PDB file of C-alpha atoms in Angstrom:
ATOM      1  CA  UNK T   1      15.174  20.039  13.912  1.00 47.00           C
ATOM      2  CA  UNK T   2      12.148  22.317  13.668  1.00 49.00           C
ATOM      3  CA  UNK T   3      12.465  26.043  14.204  1.00 49.00           C
ATOM      4  CA  UNK T   4      10.331  27.406  17.077  1.00 50.00           C
ATOM      5  CA  UNK T   5       7.347  29.359  15.879  1.00 47.00           C
ATOM      6  CA  UNK T   6       8.538  32.527  17.562  1.00 49.00           C
ATOM      7  CA  UNK T   7      11.942  32.368  15.869  1.00 49.00           C
ATOM      8  CA  UNK T   8      10.566  31.438  12.447  1.00 52.00           C
ATOM      9  CA  UNK T   9       7.902  34.135  12.372  1.00 58.00           C
ATOM     10  CA  UNK T  10       8.730  37.208  10.304  1.00 62.00           C
ATOM     11  CA  UNK T  11       8.425  40.584  12.025  1.00 60.00           C
ATOM     12  CA  UNK T  12       5.411  42.744  11.082  1.00 60.00           C
ATOM     13  CA  UNK T  13       5.604  44.872   7.967  1.00 59.00           C
ATOM     14  CA  UNK T  14       5.672  48.047  10.078  1.00 61.00           C
ATOM     15  CA  UNK T  15       8.911  46.843  11.694  1.00 65.00           C
ATOM     16  CA  UNK T  16      10.518  45.680   8.454  1.00 67.00           C
ATOM     17  CA  UNK T  17       9.649  48.853   6.545  1.00 72.00           C
ATOM     18  CA  UNK T  18       9.052  51.508   9.236  1.00 76.00           C
ATOM     19  CA  UNK T  19       9.379  54.622   7.066  1.00 82.00           C
ATOM     20  CA  UNK T  20       7.363  53.241   4.164  1.00 83.00           C
ATOM     21  CA  UNK T  21       4.671  52.104   6.604  1.00 84.00           C
ATOM     22  CA  UNK T  22       4.484  55.521   8.250  1.00 87.00           C
ATOM     23  CA  UNK T  23       4.317  57.152   4.814  1.00 89.00           C
ATOM     24  CA  UNK T  24       1.355  54.981   3.797  1.00 89.00           C
ATOM     25  CA  UNK T  25      -0.413  55.311   7.149  1.00 90.00           C
ATOM     26  CA  UNK T  26      -0.161  59.094   7.110  1.00 91.00           C
ATOM     27  CA  UNK T  27      -1.405  59.118   3.509  1.00 89.00           C
ATOM     28  CA  UNK T  28      -4.475  57.105   4.520  1.00 91.00           C
ATOM     29  CA  UNK T  29      -5.208  59.425   7.436  1.00 92.00           C
ATOM     30  CA  UNK T  30      -4.764  62.489   5.208  1.00 90.00           C
ATOM     31  CA  UNK T  31      -7.192  61.075   2.624  1.00 92.00           C
ATOM     32  CA  UNK T  32      -9.918  60.683   5.258  1.00 91.00           C
ATOM     33  CA  UNK T  33      -9.316  64.204   6.573  1.00 90.00           C
ATOM     34  CA  UNK T  34      -9.260  65.716   3.069  1.00 88.00           C
ATOM     35  CA  UNK T  35     -12.557  64.171   1.997  1.00 90.00           C
ATOM     36  CA  UNK T  36     -14.236  65.347   5.199  1.00 88.00           C
ATOM     37  CA  UNK T  37     -13.095  68.976   5.014  1.00 87.00           C
ATOM     38  CA  UNK T  38     -12.502  69.714   1.318  1.00 87.00           C
ATOM     39  CA  UNK T  39     -15.581  71.990   0.803  1.00 88.00           C
ATOM     40  CA  UNK T  40     -14.058  74.443   3.276  1.00 83.00           C
ATOM     41  CA  UNK T  41     -10.795  74.408   1.341  1.00 80.00           C
ATOM     42  CA  UNK T  42     -12.640  75.192  -1.900  1.00 82.00           C
ATOM     43  CA  UNK T  43     -14.541  78.033  -0.220  1.00 84.00           C
ATOM     44  CA  UNK T  44     -11.297  79.395   1.205  1.00 78.00           C
ATOM     45  CA  UNK T  45      -9.611  79.380  -2.209  1.00 76.00           C
ATOM     46  CA  UNK T  46     -12.527  81.173  -3.868  1.00 79.00           C
ATOM     47  CA  UNK T  47     -12.488  83.862  -1.160  1.00 78.00           C
ATOM     48  CA  UNK T  48      -8.737  84.339  -1.533  1.00 71.00           C
ATOM     49  CA  UNK T  49      -9.145  85.088  -5.246  1.00 71.00           C
ATOM     50  CA  UNK T  50     -11.856  87.728  -4.813  1.00 70.00           C
ATOM     51  CA  UNK T  51     -10.929  91.369  -5.273  1.00 66.00           C
ATOM     52  CA  UNK T  52      -7.463  90.540  -6.591  1.00 66.00           C
ATOM     53  CA  UNK T  53      -6.113  94.035  -7.271  1.00 67.00           C
ATOM     54  CA  UNK T  54      -3.460  92.878  -9.759  1.00 67.00           C
ATOM     55  CA  UNK T  55      -6.193  91.697 -12.170  1.00 66.00           C
ATOM     56  CA  UNK T  56      -6.977  95.338 -12.936  1.00 65.00           C
ATOM     57  CA  UNK T  57      -3.985  95.356 -15.303  1.00 64.00           C
ATOM     58  CA  UNK T  58      -5.787  92.788 -17.440  1.00 61.00           C
ATOM     59  CA  UNK T  59      -9.206  94.358 -16.993  1.00 60.00           C
ATOM     60  CA  UNK T  60     -10.494  91.270 -15.181  1.00 56.00           C
ATOM     61  CA  UNK T  61     -11.839  93.069 -12.136  1.00 49.00           C
ATOM     62  CA  UNK T  62     -13.833  95.414 -14.374  1.00 44.00           C
ATOM     63  CA  UNK T  63     -15.485  92.651 -16.354  1.00 47.00           C
ATOM     64  CA  UNK T  64     -16.102  90.430 -13.376  1.00 52.00           C
ATOM     65  CA  UNK T  65     -16.633  92.363 -10.130  1.00 51.00           C
ATOM     66  CA  UNK T  66     -15.923  90.362  -6.995  1.00 53.00           C
ATOM     67  CA  UNK T  67     -19.002  89.345  -4.976  1.00 57.00           C
ATOM     68  CA  UNK T  68     -17.798  89.681  -1.404  1.00 52.00           C
ATOM     69  CA  UNK T  69     -20.227  87.191   0.063  1.00 67.00           C
ATOM     70  CA  UNK T  70     -18.343  85.806   3.036  1.00 74.00           C
ATOM     71  CA  UNK T  71     -17.717  82.164   3.851  1.00 77.00           C
ATOM     72  CA  UNK T  72     -21.288  80.888   4.235  1.00 82.00           C
ATOM     73  CA  UNK T  73     -22.739  82.794   1.273  1.00 84.00           C
ATOM     74  CA  UNK T  74     -19.788  81.807  -0.903  1.00 83.00           C
ATOM     75  CA  UNK T  75     -20.375  78.139  -0.116  1.00 83.00           C
ATOM     76  CA  UNK T  76     -24.126  78.505  -0.726  1.00 86.00           C
ATOM     77  CA  UNK T  77     -23.392  80.374  -3.944  1.00 84.00           C
ATOM     78  CA  UNK T  78     -21.232  77.517  -5.192  1.00 83.00           C
ATOM     79  CA  UNK T  79     -24.054  75.058  -4.462  1.00 88.00           C
ATOM     80  CA  UNK T  80     -26.735  77.208  -6.133  1.00 87.00           C
ATOM     81  CA  UNK T  81     -24.688  78.258  -9.161  1.00 84.00           C
ATOM     82  CA  UNK T  82     -22.608  75.156  -9.804  1.00 82.00           C
ATOM     83  CA  UNK T  83     -24.175  72.291  -7.878  1.00 85.00           C
ATOM     84  CA  UNK T  84     -23.596  70.558  -4.535  1.00 89.00           C
ATOM     85  CA  UNK T  85     -20.931  68.163  -5.812  1.00 86.00           C
ATOM     86  CA  UNK T  86     -18.840  71.111  -7.043  1.00 82.00           C
ATOM     87  CA  UNK T  87     -17.890  71.628  -3.403  1.00 86.00           C
ATOM     88  CA  UNK T  88     -15.522  68.722  -4.035  1.00 88.00           C
ATOM     89  CA  UNK T  89     -14.162  70.044  -7.347  1.00 79.00           C
ATOM     90  CA  UNK T  90     -10.432  69.419  -7.328  1.00 75.00           C
ATOM     91  CA  UNK T  91     -10.567  66.812  -4.548  1.00 84.00           C
ATOM     92  CA  UNK T  92      -8.723  64.168  -6.612  1.00 84.00           C
ATOM     93  CA  UNK T  93      -5.465  66.152  -6.996  1.00 80.00           C
ATOM     94  CA  UNK T  94      -5.936  67.276  -3.385  1.00 82.00           C
ATOM     95  CA  UNK T  95      -5.852  63.647  -2.279  1.00 89.00           C
ATOM     96  CA  UNK T  96      -2.830  62.999  -4.489  1.00 86.00           C
ATOM     97  CA  UNK T  97      -1.186  66.008  -2.926  1.00 85.00           C
ATOM     98  CA  UNK T  98      -1.872  65.003   0.657  1.00 87.00           C
ATOM     99  CA  UNK T  99      -0.669  61.439   0.193  1.00 90.00           C
ATOM    100  CA  UNK T 100       2.704  62.798  -0.975  1.00 91.00           C
ATOM    101  CA  UNK T 101       2.755  65.844   1.287  1.00 91.00           C
ATOM    102  CA  UNK T 102       1.603  64.204   4.519  1.00 92.00           C
ATOM    103  CA  UNK T 103       3.718  61.138   3.959  1.00 92.00           C
ATOM    104  CA  UNK T 104       6.802  63.217   3.241  1.00 92.00           C
ATOM    105  CA  UNK T 105       6.394  65.580   6.151  1.00 94.00           C
ATOM    106  CA  UNK T 106       5.586  62.901   8.750  1.00 93.00           C
ATOM    107  CA  UNK T 107       8.479  60.632   7.784  1.00 92.00           C
ATOM    108  CA  UNK T 108      10.880  63.604   7.668  1.00 93.00           C
ATOM    109  CA  UNK T 109       9.774  64.996  11.031  1.00 94.00           C
ATOM    110  CA  UNK T 110      10.016  61.662  12.840  1.00 91.00           C
ATOM    111  CA  UNK T 111      13.418  60.948  11.301  1.00 91.00           C
ATOM    112  CA  UNK T 112      14.703  64.327  12.455  1.00 91.00           C
ATOM    113  CA  UNK T 113      13.161  63.875  15.902  1.00 89.00           C
ATOM    114  CA  UNK T 114      14.382  60.340  16.516  1.00 86.00           C
ATOM    115  CA  UNK T 115      17.676  60.179  14.592  1.00 86.00           C
ATOM    116  CA  UNK T 116      19.091  63.623  13.798  1.00 86.00           C
ATOM    117  CA  UNK T 117      18.141  65.742  16.823  1.00 85.00           C
ATOM    118  CA  UNK T 118      17.159  63.059  19.321  1.00 77.00           C
ATOM    119  CA  UNK T 119      15.201  63.333  22.537  1.00 69.00           C
ATOM    120  CA  UNK T 120      16.665  63.749  25.991  1.00 64.00           C
ATOM    121  CA  UNK T 121      16.811  60.827  28.446  1.00 63.00           C
ATOM    122  CA  UNK T 122      13.465  61.805  29.989  1.00 62.00           C
ATOM    123  CA  UNK T 123      11.898  61.728  26.485  1.00 65.00           C
ATOM    124  CA  UNK T 124      11.647  65.511  26.459  1.00 71.00           C
ATOM    125  CA  UNK T 125      11.932  67.132  23.019  1.00 78.00           C
ATOM    126  CA  UNK T 126      13.004  70.804  23.177  1.00 85.00           C
ATOM    127  CA  UNK T 127      10.712  73.306  21.504  1.00 87.00           C
ATOM    128  CA  UNK T 128      13.445  74.770  19.309  1.00 89.00           C
ATOM    129  CA  UNK T 129      14.216  71.343  17.863  1.00 90.00           C
ATOM    130  CA  UNK T 130      10.527  70.774  17.196  1.00 90.00           C
ATOM    131  CA  UNK T 131      10.238  74.148  15.432  1.00 92.00           C
ATOM    132  CA  UNK T 132      13.194  73.425  13.143  1.00 93.00           C
ATOM    133  CA  UNK T 133      12.015  69.885  12.511  1.00 93.00           C
ATOM    134  CA  UNK T 134       8.474  71.007  11.708  1.00 93.00           C
ATOM    135  CA  UNK T 135       9.631  73.666   9.254  1.00 94.00           C
ATOM    136  CA  UNK T 136      12.074  71.337   7.493  1.00 95.00           C
ATOM    137  CA  UNK T 137       9.445  68.601   7.267  1.00 95.00           C
ATOM    138  CA  UNK T 138       6.978  71.049   5.735  1.00 93.00           C
ATOM    139  CA  UNK T 139       9.494  72.287   3.174  1.00 94.00           C
ATOM    140  CA  UNK T 140      10.443  68.795   2.007  1.00 94.00           C
ATOM    141  CA  UNK T 141       6.895  67.435   1.958  1.00 93.00           C
ATOM    142  CA  UNK T 142       5.488  70.435   0.096  1.00 91.00           C
ATOM    143  CA  UNK T 143       8.264  70.595  -2.478  1.00 93.00           C
ATOM    144  CA  UNK T 144       7.559  66.985  -3.408  1.00 91.00           C
ATOM    145  CA  UNK T 145       3.817  67.644  -3.604  1.00 90.00           C
ATOM    146  CA  UNK T 146       3.889  70.993  -5.446  1.00 90.00           C
ATOM    147  CA  UNK T 147       2.664  69.671  -8.848  1.00 89.00           C
ATOM    148  CA  UNK T 148      -0.463  68.155  -7.294  1.00 86.00           C
ATOM    149  CA  UNK T 149      -1.104  71.321  -5.275  1.00 84.00           C
ATOM    150  CA  UNK T 150      -0.824  73.424  -8.426  1.00 84.00           C
ATOM    151  CA  UNK T 151      -3.425  71.286 -10.223  1.00 84.00           C
ATOM    152  CA  UNK T 152      -5.721  71.353  -7.188  1.00 80.00           C
ATOM    153  CA  UNK T 153      -5.758  75.154  -6.961  1.00 77.00           C
ATOM    154  CA  UNK T 154      -6.363  75.636 -10.683  1.00 79.00           C
ATOM    155  CA  UNK T 155      -9.139  73.033 -10.821  1.00 78.00           C
ATOM    156  CA  UNK T 156     -10.865  74.641  -7.834  1.00 70.00           C
ATOM    157  CA  UNK T 157     -11.316  77.770  -9.959  1.00 74.00           C
ATOM    158  CA  UNK T 158     -12.797  76.015 -13.010  1.00 74.00           C
ATOM    159  CA  UNK T 159     -16.394  76.373 -11.837  1.00 70.00           C
ATOM    160  CA  UNK T 160     -15.939  80.112 -11.378  1.00 68.00           C
ATOM    161  CA  UNK T 161     -14.442  80.427 -14.868  1.00 74.00           C
ATOM    162  CA  UNK T 162     -17.461  78.651 -16.360  1.00 70.00           C
ATOM    163  CA  UNK T 163     -19.875  81.058 -14.659  1.00 68.00           C
ATOM    164  CA  UNK T 164     -17.860  84.014 -15.997  1.00 70.00           C
ATOM    165  CA  UNK T 165     -18.202  82.695 -19.539  1.00 73.00           C
ATOM    166  CA  UNK T 166     -14.545  81.729 -19.851  1.00 78.00           C
ATOM    167  CA  UNK T 167     -13.522  78.462 -21.506  1.00 79.00           C
ATOM    168  CA  UNK T 168     -12.576  75.661 -19.130  1.00 75.00           C
ATOM    169  CA  UNK T 169      -8.883  74.959 -19.047  1.00 79.00           C
ATOM    170  CA  UNK T 170      -8.951  71.274 -18.141  1.00 78.00           C
ATOM    171  CA  UNK T 171     -11.044  68.172 -18.884  1.00 78.00           C
ATOM    172  CA  UNK T 172      -9.817  66.385 -15.795  1.00 76.00           C
ATOM    173  CA  UNK T 173      -6.917  65.826 -13.430  1.00 80.00           C
ATOM    174  CA  UNK T 174      -4.645  64.014 -15.861  1.00 82.00           C
ATOM    175  CA  UNK T 175      -5.396  66.515 -18.630  1.00 85.00           C
ATOM    176  CA  UNK T 176      -4.470  69.318 -16.220  1.00 83.00           C
ATOM    177  CA  UNK T 177      -1.106  67.699 -15.481  1.00 86.00           C
ATOM    178  CA  UNK T 178      -0.457  67.128 -19.190  1.00 86.00           C
ATOM    179  CA  UNK T 179      -1.442  70.681 -20.182  1.00 85.00           C
ATOM    180  CA  UNK T 180       0.650  72.348 -17.504  1.00 84.00           C
ATOM    181  CA  UNK T 181       3.593  70.142 -18.455  1.00 85.00           C
ATOM    182  CA  UNK T 182       3.163  70.929 -22.161  1.00 84.00           C
ATOM    183  CA  UNK T 183       2.901  74.686 -21.606  1.00 83.00           C
ATOM    184  CA  UNK T 184       5.528  75.197 -18.937  1.00 81.00           C
ATOM    185  CA  UNK T 185       7.667  72.075 -18.981  1.00 83.00           C
ATOM    186  CA  UNK T 186       8.839  70.375 -15.812  1.00 85.00           C
ATOM    187  CA  UNK T 187       9.434  73.778 -14.234  1.00 84.00           C
ATOM    188  CA  UNK T 188       5.788  74.632 -14.869  1.00 82.00           C
ATOM    189  CA  UNK T 189       4.719  71.921 -12.422  1.00 86.00           C
ATOM    190  CA  UNK T 190       6.640  73.739  -9.716  1.00 87.00           C
ATOM    191  CA  UNK T 191       5.091  77.154 -10.374  1.00 81.00           C
ATOM    192  CA  UNK T 192       4.551  78.901  -7.057  1.00 76.00           C
ATOM    193  CA  UNK T 193       6.804  76.497  -5.187  1.00 84.00           C
ATOM    194  CA  UNK T 194       8.555  79.267  -3.250  1.00 82.00           C
ATOM    195  CA  UNK T 195       5.428  80.658  -1.531  1.00 76.00           C
ATOM    196  CA  UNK T 196       4.176  77.098  -1.283  1.00 81.00           C
ATOM    197  CA  UNK T 197       7.088  75.884   0.800  1.00 89.00           C
ATOM    198  CA  UNK T 198       7.044  79.139   2.777  1.00 83.00           C
ATOM    199  CA  UNK T 199       3.452  78.405   3.692  1.00 80.00           C
ATOM    200  CA  UNK T 200       4.224  74.750   4.410  1.00 88.00           C
ATOM    201  CA  UNK T 201       7.091  75.703   6.697  1.00 91.00           C
ATOM    202  CA  UNK T 202       4.836  78.025   8.699  1.00 88.00           C
ATOM    203  CA  UNK T 203       1.866  75.627   8.743  1.00 88.00           C
ATOM    204  CA  UNK T 204       3.985  72.698   9.887  1.00 91.00           C
ATOM    205  CA  UNK T 205       5.742  74.826  12.453  1.00 91.00           C
ATOM    206  CA  UNK T 206       2.241  75.389  13.802  1.00 90.00           C
ATOM    207  CA  UNK T 207       0.822  71.909  13.185  1.00 92.00           C
ATOM    208  CA  UNK T 208       3.600  69.400  13.887  1.00 93.00           C
ATOM    209  CA  UNK T 209       5.373  71.498  16.491  1.00 93.00           C
ATOM    210  CA  UNK T 210       2.206  72.373  18.397  1.00 94.00           C
ATOM    211  CA  UNK T 211       0.772  68.858  18.283  1.00 95.00           C
ATOM    212  CA  UNK T 212       4.026  67.198  19.329  1.00 92.00           C
ATOM    213  CA  UNK T 213       4.752  69.730  22.067  1.00 92.00           C
ATOM    214  CA  UNK T 214       1.238  69.874  23.536  1.00 94.00           C
ATOM    215  CA  UNK T 215       0.731  66.121  23.399  1.00 93.00           C
ATOM    216  CA  UNK T 216       3.964  65.215  25.152  1.00 88.00           C
ATOM    217  CA  UNK T 217       3.532  68.026  27.660  1.00 89.00           C
ATOM    218  CA  UNK T 218       0.104  66.652  28.606  1.00 92.00           C
ATOM    219  CA  UNK T 219       1.403  63.092  28.842  1.00 89.00           C
ATOM    220  CA  UNK T 220       4.487  63.984  30.889  1.00 85.00           C
ATOM    221  CA  UNK T 221       3.067  66.734  33.115  1.00 87.00           C
ATOM    222  CA  UNK T 222      -0.628  65.973  33.683  1.00 88.00           C
ATOM    223  CA  UNK T 223      -2.772  62.996  34.592  1.00 89.00           C
ATOM    224  CA  UNK T 224      -3.774  62.530  30.942  1.00 89.00           C
ATOM    225  CA  UNK T 225      -2.494  59.426  29.190  1.00 89.00           C
ATOM    226  CA  UNK T 226      -1.839  58.486  25.569  1.00 90.00           C
ATOM    227  CA  UNK T 227      -5.477  58.360  24.463  1.00 91.00           C
ATOM    228  CA  UNK T 228      -8.109  60.007  22.269  1.00 92.00           C
ATOM    229  CA  UNK T 229      -8.606  62.882  24.724  1.00 93.00           C
ATOM    230  CA  UNK T 230      -4.945  63.841  24.603  1.00 95.00           C
ATOM    231  CA  UNK T 231      -4.834  63.483  20.822  1.00 95.00           C
ATOM    232  CA  UNK T 232      -7.978  65.583  20.431  1.00 94.00           C
ATOM    233  CA  UNK T 233      -6.796  68.460  22.634  1.00 94.00           C
ATOM    234  CA  UNK T 234      -3.398  68.529  20.936  1.00 95.00           C
ATOM    235  CA  UNK T 235      -4.892  68.541  17.442  1.00 94.00           C
ATOM    236  CA  UNK T 236      -7.290  71.394  18.257  1.00 93.00           C
ATOM    237  CA  UNK T 237      -4.354  73.517  19.410  1.00 93.00           C
ATOM    238  CA  UNK T 238      -2.282  72.631  16.362  1.00 93.00           C
ATOM    239  CA  UNK T 239      -5.096  73.522  13.943  1.00 91.00           C
ATOM    240  CA  UNK T 240      -5.503  77.016  15.395  1.00 90.00           C
ATOM    241  CA  UNK T 241      -1.789  77.847  15.439  1.00 92.00           C
ATOM    242  CA  UNK T 242      -1.283  76.468  11.924  1.00 90.00           C
ATOM    243  CA  UNK T 243      -4.110  78.641  10.555  1.00 88.00           C
ATOM    244  CA  UNK T 244      -2.784  81.823  12.143  1.00 88.00           C
ATOM    245  CA  UNK T 245       0.737  81.264  10.837  1.00 88.00           C
ATOM    246  CA  UNK T 246      -0.158  79.873   7.425  1.00 84.00           C
ATOM    247  CA  UNK T 247      -3.045  81.970   6.055  1.00 86.00           C
ATOM    248  CA  UNK T 248      -1.011  84.923   4.631  1.00 87.00           C
ATOM    249  CA  UNK T 249       1.353  82.582   2.801  1.00 82.00           C
ATOM    250  CA  UNK T 250      -1.642  80.541   1.635  1.00 81.00           C
ATOM    251  CA  UNK T 251      -3.237  83.618   0.045  1.00 86.00           C
ATOM    252  CA  UNK T 252      -0.019  84.455  -1.796  1.00 85.00           C
ATOM    253  CA  UNK T 253       0.458  80.856  -2.880  1.00 79.00           C
ATOM    254  CA  UNK T 254      -3.072  80.525  -4.248  1.00 79.00           C
ATOM    255  CA  UNK T 255      -2.843  83.755  -6.247  1.00 83.00           C
ATOM    256  CA  UNK T 256       0.519  82.933  -7.783  1.00 82.00           C
ATOM    257  CA  UNK T 257      -0.625  79.452  -8.740  1.00 75.00           C
ATOM    258  CA  UNK T 258      -3.873  80.689 -10.303  1.00 77.00           C
ATOM    259  CA  UNK T 259      -2.487  83.701 -12.200  1.00 80.00           C
ATOM    260  CA  UNK T 260      -2.594  83.676 -16.020  1.00 79.00           C
ATOM    261  CA  UNK T 261       0.679  82.804 -17.724  1.00 76.00           C
ATOM    262  CA  UNK T 262       2.334  83.459 -21.077  1.00 75.00           C
ATOM    263  CA  UNK T 263       3.521  80.772 -23.474  1.00 73.00           C
ATOM    264  CA  UNK T 264       6.783  80.418 -21.596  1.00 71.00           C
ATOM    265  CA  UNK T 265       4.903  79.733 -18.362  1.00 69.00           C
ATOM    266  CA  UNK T 266       5.830  83.118 -16.868  1.00 76.00           C
ATOM    267  CA  UNK T 267       3.225  84.728 -14.639  1.00 78.00           C
ATOM    268  CA  UNK T 268       1.515  87.844 -16.017  1.00 79.00           C
ATOM    269  CA  UNK T 269       0.536  89.373 -12.676  1.00 84.00           C
ATOM    270  CA  UNK T 270       3.348  88.730 -10.200  1.00 85.00           C
ATOM    271  CA  UNK T 271       7.120  88.522 -10.506  1.00 82.00           C
ATOM    272  CA  UNK T 272       7.559  86.698  -7.203  1.00 81.00           C
ATOM    273  CA  UNK T 273       5.875  85.943  -3.900  1.00 80.00           C
ATOM    274  CA  UNK T 274       7.257  89.204  -2.516  1.00 86.00           C
ATOM    275  CA  UNK T 275       5.767  91.134  -5.440  1.00 88.00           C
ATOM    276  CA  UNK T 276       2.416  89.437  -4.854  1.00 87.00           C
ATOM    277  CA  UNK T 277       2.592  90.312  -1.154  1.00 88.00           C
ATOM    278  CA  UNK T 278       3.344  93.970  -1.895  1.00 89.00           C
ATOM    279  CA  UNK T 279       0.589  94.276  -4.501  1.00 89.00           C
ATOM    280  CA  UNK T 280      -1.961  92.654  -2.218  1.00 86.00           C
ATOM    281  CA  UNK T 281      -1.161  94.941   0.735  1.00 89.00           C
ATOM    282  CA  UNK T 282      -0.958  98.108  -1.399  1.00 89.00           C
ATOM    283  CA  UNK T 283      -4.061  97.368  -3.451  1.00 86.00           C
ATOM    284  CA  UNK T 284      -6.296  95.691  -0.889  1.00 85.00           C
ATOM    285  CA  UNK T 285      -4.833  96.388   2.549  1.00 85.00           C
ATOM    286  CA  UNK T 286      -3.024  94.224   5.094  1.00 87.00           C
ATOM    287  CA  UNK T 287      -6.140  92.270   6.044  1.00 84.00           C
ATOM    288  CA  UNK T 288      -6.296  90.935   2.474  1.00 84.00           C
ATOM    289  CA  UNK T 289      -3.583  88.523   3.614  1.00 87.00           C
ATOM    290  CA  UNK T 290      -6.201  86.960   5.882  1.00 87.00           C
ATOM    291  CA  UNK T 291      -8.890  86.553   3.259  1.00 82.00           C
ATOM    292  CA  UNK T 292     -10.401  83.142   3.741  1.00 76.00           C
ATOM    293  CA  UNK T 293      -9.062  82.881   7.319  1.00 84.00           C
ATOM    294  CA  UNK T 294     -12.385  81.753   8.794  1.00 82.00           C
ATOM    295  CA  UNK T 295     -12.915  78.826   6.397  1.00 76.00           C
ATOM    296  CA  UNK T 296      -9.181  78.128   6.611  1.00 77.00           C
ATOM    297  CA  UNK T 297      -9.377  77.893  10.405  1.00 85.00           C
ATOM    298  CA  UNK T 298     -12.675  76.036  10.353  1.00 80.00           C
ATOM    299  CA  UNK T 299     -11.141  73.609   7.890  1.00 78.00           C
ATOM    300  CA  UNK T 300      -7.707  73.328   9.487  1.00 85.00           C
ATOM    301  CA  UNK T 301      -9.114  72.533  12.922  1.00 88.00           C
ATOM    302  CA  UNK T 302     -11.368  69.609  11.894  1.00 88.00           C
ATOM    303  CA  UNK T 303      -8.756  68.504   9.343  1.00 89.00           C
ATOM    304  CA  UNK T 304      -6.136  68.388  12.057  1.00 92.00           C
ATOM    305  CA  UNK T 305      -8.565  66.654  14.415  1.00 92.00           C
ATOM    306  CA  UNK T 306      -9.564  63.990  11.881  1.00 92.00           C
ATOM    307  CA  UNK T 307      -6.004  63.487  10.653  1.00 93.00           C
ATOM    308  CA  UNK T 308      -4.343  63.086  14.031  1.00 94.00           C
ATOM    309  CA  UNK T 309      -7.069  60.903  15.537  1.00 93.00           C
ATOM    310  CA  UNK T 310      -7.065  58.692  12.437  1.00 93.00           C
ATOM    311  CA  UNK T 311      -3.282  58.612  12.201  1.00 93.00           C
ATOM    312  CA  UNK T 312      -2.759  57.704  15.845  1.00 93.00           C
ATOM    313  CA  UNK T 313      -5.471  55.025  15.647  1.00 91.00           C
ATOM    314  CA  UNK T 314      -4.166  53.317  12.512  1.00 90.00           C
ATOM    315  CA  UNK T 315      -0.637  53.435  13.923  1.00 89.00           C
ATOM    316  CA  UNK T 316      -1.941  51.614  16.980  1.00 88.00           C
ATOM    317  CA  UNK T 317      -3.839  49.089  14.821  1.00 87.00           C
ATOM    318  CA  UNK T 318      -0.740  48.518  12.675  1.00 83.00           C
ATOM    319  CA  UNK T 319       1.556  47.947  15.626  1.00 82.00           C
ATOM    320  CA  UNK T 320       3.439  51.226  15.208  1.00 84.00           C
ATOM    321  CA  UNK T 321       4.316  53.240  18.322  1.00 84.00           C
ATOM    322  CA  UNK T 322       2.355  56.486  18.933  1.00 86.00           C
ATOM    323  CA  UNK T 323       3.596  59.614  17.153  1.00 86.00           C
TER     324      UNK T 323
END
């Protein structure tokens, strides 16, 4: 007796492997967003490193004064001094990082939302649950992705080192991983992980929490439906909140990751993220924590927009329910 076609057909891959599918889909969306907005991330990192007061102990600020050029002039300076394509220097580890980071955070957040915390009968998800879920998702995703983030930050500074007459540290992405591993061991790949996950917790509290809350509020309480307009408005809000919450921790993270280290992999400038925070505020003022905010916001907003629109669309195309 033949089996009916409906009974014999296997369910779609997204239904058989829901978490793996969501991980891959979010990684694809993050790759598109990263390629589109990476020059702003590079500009932001360069701005965050300028005028680093702690470098005075090594004489770096004396030999290489910081050109405070602002976002636009910094980007133009990179193009003129290093070449247009250098705006994407470090994009490969950045993509590696976002595949792991975005996949980890999205799967974690949805698992917490659907299984651990759960929604109410009217599909309402309380804000406090979303805040906790967003922070936990950011911590887990960023901890997994820390080695790739470390390589990305250090490679973004290679062009600046070349202009200053310093020898380049890495020949490429894989050489960077190998060198960091050889010099600092496995622990060296997680240098700066504490400020990194602090930043990720704040950014995801702003990004995931804001997007999820705004989107479902619009769907449940206004005439807007589950469509590109709703996704766009929600992502614009999430990008702004994430930038405001995450920039100070991002500055600290970037400086700790880029600081020179001894043979044991110990940082020569900062003992901890708190020490870096104190030195930055004492030496450069409180607003130094918001260095690079404009490119960070201008990057985070389109990144969030591209990511969420792409993610929601490929979920729909793959037969996965909306986020």
